[in-house]
Amino acid sequence: MSIETLRRDNAQFIWHPMAHPRAMQADRPDIIARGEGCWVWDVDGHKMIDGVAGLWSSNLGHSCRPVRDAIVAQLDELPFFNTFRGTTHPRAIELSRALVDVMQPEGVAAVMFGNGGSDAVEGALKLARQYHKLRGHKDRSKFIAMRQGYHGVHFGGMSVNGNTNFRRPYEPLLPGCFHIDSPWLYRNGYTQDEAELGRIVAAQLEREIVFQGPDTVAAFIAEPVQGAGGVIVPPANFWPLVREVCDRHGVLLIADEVVTGFGRTGHLFGTRLWGVNADLWCLAKGISSGYVPLGATAVSRRVAEVFDADTSGGGQVTHGYTYSAHPVAAAAALATLKILLEDDIAGHVARVSPAFQQRLRGLARRHPFVGDVRGHGLMLGIELVADPVTRATLPKTSDLPARLARAAYRRGLMVRVSGPNVILSPPLVITEAELDFLCSTLEAAFDDVRPT
Ligand SMILES: Cc1ncc(COP(=O)(O)O)c(C=O)c1O
């Protein structure tokens, strides 16, 4: 098929996530045709460093031979069978055991599989409600989440999403979902002191739980570092305080680790960054390094024990997908996990990321349209502003983020734009030399553009 036909057919036949179908005709997406290591090539043969890891996913890069081999071997052995009660298969069993092993410090007892992050969130929200029902707390159905949070696109996850753009077209959503502020140092009306901000927002959570009635609240869900919302790193005291608040009121804590899980912050899990254990974890993306879609909800012993002890039948998990624990995805995840641990990929991230974070902070000093550069590990957000002194937001119509992304693309770097933010989340196996190239290319792209 010719490149022009590909472009034309794309505009005509695919409805892309988060895009207006008609806009795809005028503003055609880049067609990525090939990947190798931390690099990708578009259909015109233009080579770029993948600054987004596919979409926070390709943590081991695009040509990881052991993952590829595991997938091929699994296709030869058993391409598919289901895990609905009466049957299972070896890879599902091996992967569940491997995940529970690796999450021993988290106190995880079991995992429930789905096909991606939205599934993982849906599973966690449903298990949270069921857990309370099993304990006789039938009114505990509400969820509290944070503004700027992103939890996928199913009705549950969409209802706890902290960005109304994702919700408005599909309202009305799940009743009983409420939002507190994000502990966002750069943009909050309270304070510029990190510890104070952590205390203020944790207190806000407590007030909301008390206001709703603790006996009506099932869970609080949050990302250890908010990703899609602009890479917002909470103050260090925030998660420990949140854990205390949840415990005081019998509210479950759900950590949405879809982005932060499996090493992106320099820790195997984002909750380790904060020294806190959740009750349920949402896992996806890096779980299979993006090679095959997979998601999982990890269940703590505390939650699992309630299901195990149930004799009423109410503990039956009436949730699951045809492709839960798909054998090929499970094989990819097993191979991914092995490399992640044997090569200490999280340790690699912890070693190489401070210089990366430090260097790109320099963009805020050099360009008046850069308001804030923030992040942790190999996730970084650059917020573009209209005025760095007043922190006035970029007009919604501004094409500056898109022009920056184009400039980076031309120079050989793929970045992601989310609202006024330029976001970077390269593969975790990226070398120091590649990170240096990524930073130089981004710096040059910033030099290329004028704010108006
Ligand atoms: C924190 C978080 N949760 C959930 C999701 C949804 O994952 P998926 O797109 O695989 O459904 C995402 C996707 O980016 C995410 O960042």
Short mmCIF file of C-alpha atoms and ligand atoms in Angstrom, two decimals:
data_model
loop_
_atom_site.label_atom_id
_atom_site.label_comp_id
_atom_site.label_asym_id
_atom_site.label_seq_id
_atom_site.Cartn_x
_atom_site.Cartn_y
_atom_site.Cartn_z
CA MET A 1 0.00 0.00 0.00
CA SER A 2 1.43 3.42 -0.91
CA ILE A 3 2.18 5.93 1.83
CA GLU A 4 -0.40 8.31 0.42
CA THR A 5 -3.05 5.55 0.51
CA LEU A 6 -2.12 4.78 4.11
CA ARG A 7 -2.55 8.45 5.02
CA ARG A 8 -5.85 8.75 3.16
CA ASP A 9 -7.28 5.50 4.56
CA ASN A 10 -6.24 6.46 8.06
CA ALA A 11 -8.17 9.69 7.82
CA GLN A 12 -11.19 7.85 6.45
CA PHE A 13 -11.41 4.59 8.38
CA ILE A 14 -9.95 4.96 11.87
CA TRP A 15 -11.52 6.87 14.68
CA HIS A 16 -8.53 7.66 16.86
CA PRO A 17 -8.60 7.85 20.65
CA MET A 18 -8.97 11.41 21.94
CA ALA A 19 -9.28 12.90 18.45
CA HIS A 20 -12.09 14.34 16.35
CA PRO A 21 -12.58 11.99 13.39
CA ARG A 22 -12.81 14.91 10.96
CA ALA A 23 -9.70 16.60 12.30
CA MET A 24 -7.69 13.54 11.28
CA GLN A 25 -8.18 14.51 7.64
CA ALA A 26 -6.63 17.95 7.95
CA ASP A 27 -4.15 17.15 10.71
CA ARG A 28 -2.92 13.72 9.74
CA PRO A 29 -1.20 11.64 12.40
CA ASP A 30 2.36 10.47 11.93
CA ILE A 31 2.51 6.88 10.79
CA ILE A 32 5.11 5.03 12.83
CA ALA A 33 6.31 2.08 10.85
CA ARG A 34 9.26 0.53 12.66
CA GLY A 35 10.98 0.40 16.04
CA GLU A 36 14.34 -0.73 17.33
CA GLY A 37 15.62 -0.24 20.86
CA CYS A 38 14.69 3.29 21.92
CA TRP A 39 14.25 4.45 18.32
CA VAL A 40 11.33 4.56 15.90
CA TRP A 41 11.02 5.34 12.21
CA ASP A 42 8.02 6.87 10.53
CA VAL A 43 6.65 5.64 7.26
CA ASP A 44 8.86 8.16 5.40
CA GLY A 45 11.97 6.63 7.00
CA HIS A 46 12.52 9.54 9.41
CA LYS A 47 14.33 8.26 12.52
CA MET A 48 13.47 9.51 16.00
CA ILE A 49 14.28 8.70 19.58
CA ASP A 50 11.07 7.53 21.23
CA GLY A 51 10.56 10.04 24.01
CA VAL A 52 7.18 8.59 24.94
CA ALA A 53 7.83 4.81 25.02
CA GLY A 54 4.91 4.23 22.66
CA LEU A 55 2.62 5.71 25.31
CA TRP A 56 4.36 5.26 28.70
CA SER A 57 4.53 1.57 27.76
CA SER A 58 7.53 0.30 25.79
CA ASN A 59 9.75 0.23 28.84
CA LEU A 60 12.17 -2.34 27.40
CA GLY A 61 12.32 -0.62 24.01
CA HIS A 62 11.05 -1.86 20.67
CA SER A 63 13.25 -4.84 19.93
CA CYS A 64 13.59 -6.82 23.12
CA ARG A 65 14.47 -10.27 21.82
CA PRO A 66 13.50 -12.32 24.92
CA VAL A 67 10.02 -10.76 25.01
CA ARG A 68 9.61 -11.35 21.28
CA ASP A 69 10.81 -14.95 21.64
CA ALA A 70 8.44 -15.61 24.54
CA ILE A 71 5.54 -14.32 22.43
CA VAL A 72 6.48 -16.48 19.44
CA ALA A 73 6.95 -19.57 21.62
CA GLN A 74 3.57 -18.99 23.21
CA LEU A 75 1.91 -18.63 19.80
CA ASP A 76 3.33 -22.02 18.89
CA GLU A 77 2.30 -23.61 22.21
CA LEU A 78 -1.15 -22.15 22.91
CA PRO A 79 -2.31 -18.91 21.28
CA PHE A 80 -5.42 -18.61 23.41
CA PHE A 81 -7.47 -20.20 26.10
CA ASN A 82 -9.71 -18.63 28.72
CA THR A 83 -9.39 -18.43 32.49
CA PHE A 84 -13.12 -18.44 33.30
CA ARG A 85 -13.42 -20.62 36.40
CA GLY A 86 -13.34 -24.05 34.74
CA THR A 87 -10.05 -23.61 32.91
CA THR A 88 -6.71 -21.88 33.15
CA HIS A 89 -3.30 -22.18 31.50
CA PRO A 90 0.34 -22.32 32.62
CA ARG A 91 1.36 -18.74 31.68
CA ALA A 92 -1.55 -17.24 33.64
CA ILE A 93 -0.55 -19.22 36.70
CA GLU A 94 3.15 -18.46 36.35
CA LEU A 95 2.55 -14.75 35.82
CA SER A 96 0.16 -14.40 38.75
CA ARG A 97 2.71 -16.08 40.99
CA ALA A 98 5.56 -13.92 39.63
CA LEU A 99 3.57 -10.73 40.22
CA VAL A 100 2.58 -11.74 43.72
CA ASP A 101 6.23 -12.61 44.43
CA VAL A 102 7.53 -9.30 43.18
CA MET A 103 4.83 -7.46 45.14
CA GLN A 104 5.56 -9.19 48.45
CA PRO A 105 6.81 -5.92 49.98
CA GLU A 106 3.41 -4.49 49.00
CA GLY A 107 1.59 -7.33 50.78
CA VAL A 108 -0.11 -8.49 47.59
CA ALA A 109 -1.94 -11.82 47.77
CA ALA A 110 -3.41 -12.25 44.29
CA VAL A 111 -3.98 -10.59 40.94
CA MET A 112 -6.96 -10.33 38.62
CA PHE A 113 -6.23 -9.79 34.93
CA GLY A 114 -7.69 -7.56 32.25
CA ASN A 115 -6.52 -6.13 28.94
CA GLY A 116 -5.15 -2.72 29.89
CA GLY A 117 -5.20 0.15 32.33
CA SER A 118 -8.88 0.98 32.07
CA ASP A 119 -9.71 -2.64 32.86
CA ALA A 120 -7.33 -2.61 35.82
CA VAL A 121 -9.07 0.46 37.22
CA GLU A 122 -12.54 -0.95 36.63
CA GLY A 123 -11.53 -4.14 38.43
CA ALA A 124 -10.18 -2.20 41.41
CA LEU A 125 -13.29 -0.04 41.76
CA LYS A 126 -15.56 -3.09 41.59
CA LEU A 127 -13.50 -5.14 44.04
CA ALA A 128 -13.48 -2.19 46.47
CA ARG A 129 -17.27 -2.07 46.54
CA GLN A 130 -17.55 -5.84 46.82
CA TYR A 131 -15.04 -5.92 49.69
CA HIS A 132 -17.19 -3.54 51.71
CA LYS A 133 -20.38 -5.44 50.89
CA LEU A 134 -18.76 -8.67 52.08
CA ARG A 135 -17.93 -6.98 55.37
CA GLY A 136 -21.55 -5.90 55.76
CA HIS A 137 -20.89 -2.26 54.85
CA LYS A 138 -23.40 -2.13 52.04
CA ASP A 139 -23.52 1.67 51.78
CA ARG A 140 -19.82 2.07 51.12
CA SER A 141 -20.12 2.72 47.39
CA LYS A 142 -18.60 6.17 46.81
CA PHE A 143 -15.23 6.96 45.32
CA ILE A 144 -13.02 9.95 45.90
CA ALA A 145 -10.30 10.91 43.45
CA MET A 146 -8.12 13.87 42.56
CA ARG A 147 -8.40 16.64 40.02
CA GLN A 148 -5.91 16.22 37.18
CA GLY A 149 -6.06 12.45 37.75
CA TYR A 150 -6.39 10.09 34.79
CA HIS A 151 -7.87 6.65 35.29
CA GLY A 152 -8.79 5.47 31.82
CA VAL A 153 -11.98 5.54 29.86
CA HIS A 154 -14.42 2.95 31.19
CA PHE A 155 -17.44 4.36 32.96
CA GLY A 156 -15.94 3.82 36.42
CA GLY A 157 -12.51 5.17 35.56
CA MET A 158 -14.01 8.03 33.58
CA SER A 159 -16.19 8.96 36.55
CA VAL A 160 -13.16 9.28 38.83
CA ASN A 161 -11.08 11.06 36.18
CA GLY A 162 -10.05 14.51 37.32
CA ASN A 163 -10.30 16.20 33.94
CA THR A 164 -13.78 17.13 32.81
CA ASN A 165 -12.76 17.06 29.12
CA PHE A 166 -12.77 13.28 29.28
CA ARG A 167 -16.16 13.15 30.98
CA ARG A 168 -18.45 15.75 29.47
CA PRO A 169 -19.38 13.94 26.21
CA TYR A 170 -20.42 10.79 28.09
CA GLU A 171 -22.23 12.16 31.11
CA PRO A 172 -24.16 11.22 33.16
CA LEU A 173 -21.49 9.05 34.74
CA LEU A 174 -21.30 6.82 37.78
CA PRO A 175 -23.04 8.54 40.71
CA GLY A 176 -21.13 8.97 43.95
CA CYS A 177 -17.73 10.06 42.61
CA PHE A 178 -16.13 13.13 44.17
CA HIS A 179 -12.90 15.01 43.66
CA ILE A 180 -10.40 16.80 45.83
CA ASP A 181 -7.58 19.07 44.69
CA SER A 182 -4.35 17.70 43.38
CA PRO A 183 -1.35 18.46 45.64
CA TRP A 184 0.14 20.46 42.78
CA LEU A 185 2.83 22.81 43.96
CA TYR A 186 2.93 24.95 40.81
CA ARG A 187 -0.80 25.55 40.69
CA ASN A 188 -2.66 25.68 43.96
CA GLY A 189 -4.37 28.45 45.83
CA TYR A 190 -2.90 27.54 49.22
CA THR A 191 0.85 27.56 49.60
CA GLN A 192 4.25 27.17 47.96
CA ASP A 193 5.50 25.05 50.84
CA GLU A 194 5.52 21.38 49.84
CA ALA A 195 4.94 19.84 53.25
CA GLU A 196 2.16 22.29 54.04
CA LEU A 197 0.51 21.52 50.71
CA GLY A 198 0.67 17.80 51.43
CA ARG A 199 -1.04 18.38 54.77
CA ILE A 200 -3.69 20.69 53.28
CA VAL A 201 -4.76 18.31 50.53
CA ALA A 202 -4.70 15.25 52.82
CA ALA A 203 -6.92 17.22 55.21
CA GLN A 204 -9.18 18.01 52.25
CA LEU A 205 -9.52 14.29 51.62
CA GLU A 206 -10.45 13.73 55.25
CA ARG A 207 -13.01 16.54 55.17
CA GLU A 208 -14.58 15.10 52.03
CA ILE A 209 -14.80 11.61 53.57
CA VAL A 210 -16.36 13.03 56.74
CA PHE A 211 -18.71 15.24 54.72
CA GLN A 212 -19.89 12.32 52.58
CA GLY A 213 -20.15 10.10 55.65
CA PRO A 214 -17.30 7.62 56.09
CA ASP A 215 -19.76 4.75 56.04
CA THR A 216 -20.62 5.66 52.43
CA VAL A 217 -17.09 5.88 51.00
CA ALA A 218 -15.54 2.79 49.39
CA ALA A 219 -12.16 4.01 48.23
CA PHE A 220 -9.81 6.81 47.35
CA ILE A 221 -8.02 6.33 44.02
CA ALA A 222 -4.90 8.20 42.92
CA GLU A 223 -1.77 7.88 40.82
CA PRO A 224 1.49 7.90 42.83
CA VAL A 225 2.66 10.54 40.33
CA GLN A 226 -0.08 12.01 38.15
CA GLY A 227 0.94 11.28 34.58
CA ALA A 228 -1.43 12.34 31.83
CA GLY A 229 -2.63 15.27 33.97
CA GLY A 230 0.78 16.89 33.51
CA VAL A 231 3.32 14.82 35.49
CA ILE A 232 2.42 16.19 38.91
CA VAL A 233 4.65 14.88 41.69
CA PRO A 234 2.97 15.14 45.10
CA PRO A 235 4.85 16.33 48.20
CA ALA A 236 6.67 13.51 50.00
CA ASN A 237 4.33 13.62 53.00
CA PHE A 238 1.16 13.36 50.92
CA TRP A 239 0.80 9.60 50.38
CA PRO A 240 1.73 8.68 53.97
CA LEU A 241 -0.90 11.15 55.20
CA VAL A 242 -3.46 9.80 52.73
CA ARG A 243 -2.82 6.30 54.04
CA GLU A 244 -3.50 7.50 57.58
CA VAL A 245 -6.71 9.27 56.55
CA CYS A 246 -7.97 6.20 54.68
CA ASP A 247 -7.18 3.94 57.65
CA ARG A 248 -8.91 6.26 60.10
CA HIS A 249 -12.13 5.99 58.11
CA GLY A 250 -12.03 2.42 56.80
CA VAL A 251 -11.61 3.68 53.21
CA LEU A 252 -9.60 1.55 50.78
CA LEU A 253 -6.64 3.11 49.01
CA ILE A 254 -6.32 2.30 45.30
CA ALA A 255 -2.97 3.10 43.70
CA ASP A 256 -3.32 3.57 39.96
CA GLU A 257 0.15 2.43 38.94
CA VAL A 258 -0.64 2.08 35.24
CA VAL A 259 2.14 4.56 34.42
CA THR A 260 4.31 4.41 37.55
CA GLY A 261 4.37 0.62 37.91
CA PHE A 262 7.37 -1.45 36.83
CA GLY A 263 10.18 1.03 37.27
CA ARG A 264 9.29 4.37 35.73
CA THR A 265 9.98 6.37 38.89
CA GLY A 266 13.21 4.53 39.67
CA HIS A 267 11.31 2.25 42.04
CA LEU A 268 9.53 -0.92 40.98
CA PHE A 269 6.23 0.64 42.03
CA GLY A 270 5.27 4.26 42.58
CA THR A 271 3.93 3.53 46.04
CA ARG A 272 7.46 2.46 47.04
CA LEU A 273 8.57 5.97 46.17
CA TRP A 274 6.33 7.18 49.00
CA GLY A 275 6.87 4.25 51.38
CA VAL A 276 3.18 3.46 51.45
CA ASN A 277 1.16 0.35 50.71
CA ALA A 278 -2.16 0.54 48.95
CA ASP A 279 -5.03 -1.96 49.22
CA LEU A 280 -5.49 -2.40 45.48
CA TRP A 281 -3.09 -1.60 42.64
CA CYS A 282 -3.91 -0.96 38.97
CA LEU A 283 -1.20 -2.29 36.67
CA ALA A 284 -0.83 -2.17 32.87
CA LYS A 285 1.44 -0.66 30.21
CA GLY A 286 4.95 -1.57 31.49
CA ILE A 287 3.63 -4.92 32.78
CA SER A 288 4.17 -6.33 29.27
CA SER A 289 6.40 -3.49 28.05
CA GLY A 290 3.67 -2.68 25.56
CA TYR A 291 4.30 -5.79 23.45
CA VAL A 292 0.80 -7.21 23.98
CA PRO A 293 -2.13 -5.52 25.77
CA LEU A 294 -2.42 -6.57 29.41
CA GLY A 295 -3.71 -5.13 32.65
CA ALA A 296 -4.00 -6.42 36.19
CA THR A 297 -5.55 -5.45 39.49
CA ALA A 298 -3.34 -6.51 42.38
CA VAL A 299 -5.15 -7.37 45.59
CA SER A 300 -3.63 -6.92 49.04
CA ARG A 301 -3.80 -9.67 51.65
CA ARG A 302 -6.14 -7.48 53.71
CA VAL A 303 -8.68 -7.39 50.88
CA ALA A 304 -8.09 -10.97 49.72
CA GLU A 305 -8.69 -12.37 53.22
CA VAL A 306 -12.21 -10.97 53.22
CA PHE A 307 -12.99 -12.70 49.92
CA ASP A 308 -11.33 -15.93 51.07
CA ALA A 309 -13.31 -15.97 54.31
CA ASP A 310 -16.65 -15.50 52.56
CA THR A 311 -18.99 -18.47 52.67
CA SER A 312 -22.12 -16.66 51.46
CA GLY A 313 -21.17 -16.73 47.77
CA GLY A 314 -21.02 -12.92 47.72
CA GLY A 315 -17.29 -13.13 47.21
CA GLN A 316 -17.59 -14.61 43.74
CA VAL A 317 -15.78 -12.35 41.29
CA THR A 318 -18.47 -11.76 38.70
CA HIS A 319 -16.07 -9.74 36.61
CA GLY A 320 -13.57 -10.69 33.90
CA TYR A 321 -12.92 -10.63 30.19
CA THR A 322 -12.62 -13.24 27.49
CA TYR A 323 -9.00 -12.23 27.21
CA SER A 324 -8.20 -11.95 30.94
CA ALA A 325 -4.66 -13.34 31.28
CA HIS A 326 -4.37 -13.93 27.54
CA PRO A 327 -1.57 -16.51 27.18
CA VAL A 328 0.45 -14.42 24.72
CA ALA A 329 0.19 -11.33 26.90
CA ALA A 330 1.07 -13.36 29.99
CA ALA A 331 4.12 -14.79 28.20
CA ALA A 332 5.22 -11.27 27.22
CA ALA A 333 4.74 -10.08 30.80
CA LEU A 334 6.69 -12.99 32.27
CA ALA A 335 9.63 -12.25 29.96
CA THR A 336 9.35 -8.53 30.74
CA LEU A 337 9.33 -9.09 34.48
CA LYS A 338 12.36 -11.38 34.29
CA ILE A 339 14.41 -8.71 32.49
CA LEU A 340 13.11 -5.97 34.73
CA LEU A 341 14.39 -7.80 37.78
CA GLU A 342 17.55 -9.44 36.42
CA ASP A 343 18.80 -6.24 34.80
CA ASP A 344 17.61 -4.05 37.67
CA ILE A 345 15.88 -1.68 35.29
CA ALA A 346 14.40 0.36 38.15
CA GLY A 347 17.94 0.83 39.50
CA HIS A 348 19.06 1.97 36.05
CA VAL A 349 16.25 4.55 36.03
CA ALA A 350 17.25 5.73 39.51
CA ARG A 351 20.84 6.17 38.29
CA VAL A 352 20.29 7.95 34.98
CA SER A 353 17.18 10.02 35.69
CA PRO A 354 18.46 12.68 38.14
CA ALA A 355 20.79 14.22 35.49
CA PHE A 356 17.95 14.09 32.93
CA GLN A 357 15.54 15.81 35.33
CA GLN A 358 18.15 18.36 36.34
CA ARG A 359 19.19 19.23 32.81
CA LEU A 360 15.70 19.80 31.47
CA ARG A 361 14.83 22.03 34.45
CA GLY A 362 17.17 24.44 32.62
CA LEU A 363 14.50 25.02 29.95
CA ALA A 364 12.54 27.12 32.45
CA ARG A 365 15.53 29.42 32.91
CA ARG A 366 16.11 29.89 29.20
CA HIS A 367 12.59 30.28 27.82
CA PRO A 368 9.99 32.68 29.23
CA PHE A 369 7.18 30.50 27.91
CA VAL A 370 8.26 27.58 30.10
CA GLY A 371 6.50 27.92 33.44
CA ASP A 372 7.41 24.70 35.18
CA VAL A 373 9.48 21.60 34.53
CA ARG A 374 8.63 18.77 36.87
CA GLY A 375 8.84 15.03 37.18
CA HIS A 376 10.54 12.09 38.76
CA GLY A 377 12.52 9.21 37.31
CA LEU A 378 11.86 8.89 33.60
CA MET A 379 8.64 10.87 33.56
CA LEU A 380 8.84 14.59 32.99
CA GLY A 381 6.38 17.34 32.12
CA ILE A 382 7.14 20.79 30.77
CA GLU A 383 4.28 23.22 31.32
CA LEU A 384 4.10 26.06 28.82
CA VAL A 385 2.58 29.31 30.05
CA ALA A 386 1.53 32.71 28.73
CA ASP A 387 3.43 34.49 31.50
CA PRO A 388 5.98 32.85 33.80
CA VAL A 389 5.67 35.57 36.47
CA THR A 390 1.90 35.44 36.93
CA ARG A 391 1.82 31.75 35.84
CA ALA A 392 -1.01 32.71 33.46
CA THR A 393 -2.05 29.59 31.57
CA LEU A 394 -1.51 29.24 27.86
CA PRO A 395 -4.71 30.08 25.92
CA LYS A 396 -6.53 26.86 25.00
CA THR A 397 -6.20 27.83 21.33
CA SER A 398 -2.41 28.19 21.50
CA ASP A 399 -0.54 26.05 19.01
CA LEU A 400 2.75 26.45 20.87
CA PRO A 401 2.84 22.91 22.36
CA ALA A 402 2.04 21.42 18.94
CA ARG A 403 4.69 23.56 17.23
CA LEU A 404 7.23 22.44 19.80
CA ALA A 405 6.33 18.82 19.23
CA ARG A 406 6.76 19.34 15.46
CA ALA A 407 10.12 20.98 15.94
CA ALA A 408 11.26 18.08 18.12
CA TYR A 409 9.91 15.58 15.59
CA ARG A 410 11.79 17.23 12.72
CA ARG A 411 14.97 17.09 14.76
CA GLY A 412 14.52 13.41 15.64
CA LEU A 413 12.61 13.25 18.92
CA MET A 414 9.06 12.05 19.54
CA VAL A 415 7.38 13.87 22.45
CA ARG A 416 3.81 13.91 23.64
CA VAL A 417 1.58 16.94 24.07
CA SER A 418 -1.16 16.94 26.69
CA GLY A 419 -2.90 20.32 27.02
CA PRO A 420 -0.19 22.91 27.72
CA ASN A 421 2.31 20.23 28.68
CA VAL A 422 5.09 18.63 26.69
CA ILE A 423 5.55 15.19 28.23
CA LEU A 424 8.50 12.83 28.14
CA SER A 425 8.49 9.19 29.21
CA PRO A 426 11.22 7.38 27.25
CA PRO A 427 11.84 3.64 27.41
CA LEU A 428 13.41 2.71 30.75
CA VAL A 429 16.35 0.99 29.04
CA ILE A 430 17.48 4.26 27.50
CA THR A 431 21.24 4.77 27.78
CA GLU A 432 22.95 7.90 29.07
CA ALA A 433 24.15 8.70 25.53
CA GLU A 434 20.57 8.39 24.23
CA LEU A 435 19.27 10.56 27.05
CA ASP A 436 21.91 13.12 26.14
CA PHE A 437 20.69 13.07 22.53
CA LEU A 438 17.08 13.37 23.72
CA CYS A 439 17.89 16.41 25.88
CA SER A 440 20.02 18.15 23.20
CA THR A 441 17.32 17.60 20.61
CA LEU A 442 14.62 18.94 22.88
CA GLU A 443 16.71 21.96 23.80
CA ALA A 444 17.29 22.70 20.12
CA ALA A 445 13.56 22.31 19.42
CA PHE A 446 12.79 24.84 22.16
CA ASP A 447 15.29 27.22 20.54
CA ASP A 448 13.50 26.72 17.20
CA VAL A 449 10.10 28.06 18.27
CA ARG A 450 8.83 31.54 19.03
CA PRO A 451 6.06 31.86 21.62
CA THR A 452 3.71 33.66 19.17
C1 LIG B 1 -2.84 6.29 35.36
C2 LIG B 1 -3.61 5.66 34.25
N1 LIG B 1 -4.63 4.84 34.54
C3 LIG B 1 -5.33 4.21 33.58
C4 LIG B 1 -5.01 4.40 32.25
C5 LIG B 1 -5.82 3.71 31.18
O1 LIG B 1 -5.03 2.75 30.56
P1 LIG B 1 -5.47 2.15 29.14
O2 LIG B 1 -5.31 3.27 28.15
O3 LIG B 1 -4.50 1.02 28.92
O4 LIG B 1 -6.86 1.67 29.25
C6 LIG B 1 -3.95 5.23 31.89
C7 LIG B 1 -3.59 5.45 30.49
O5 LIG B 1 -2.74 6.23 30.15
C8 LIG B 1 -3.23 5.89 32.91
O6 LIG B 1 -2.24 6.73 32.63
#
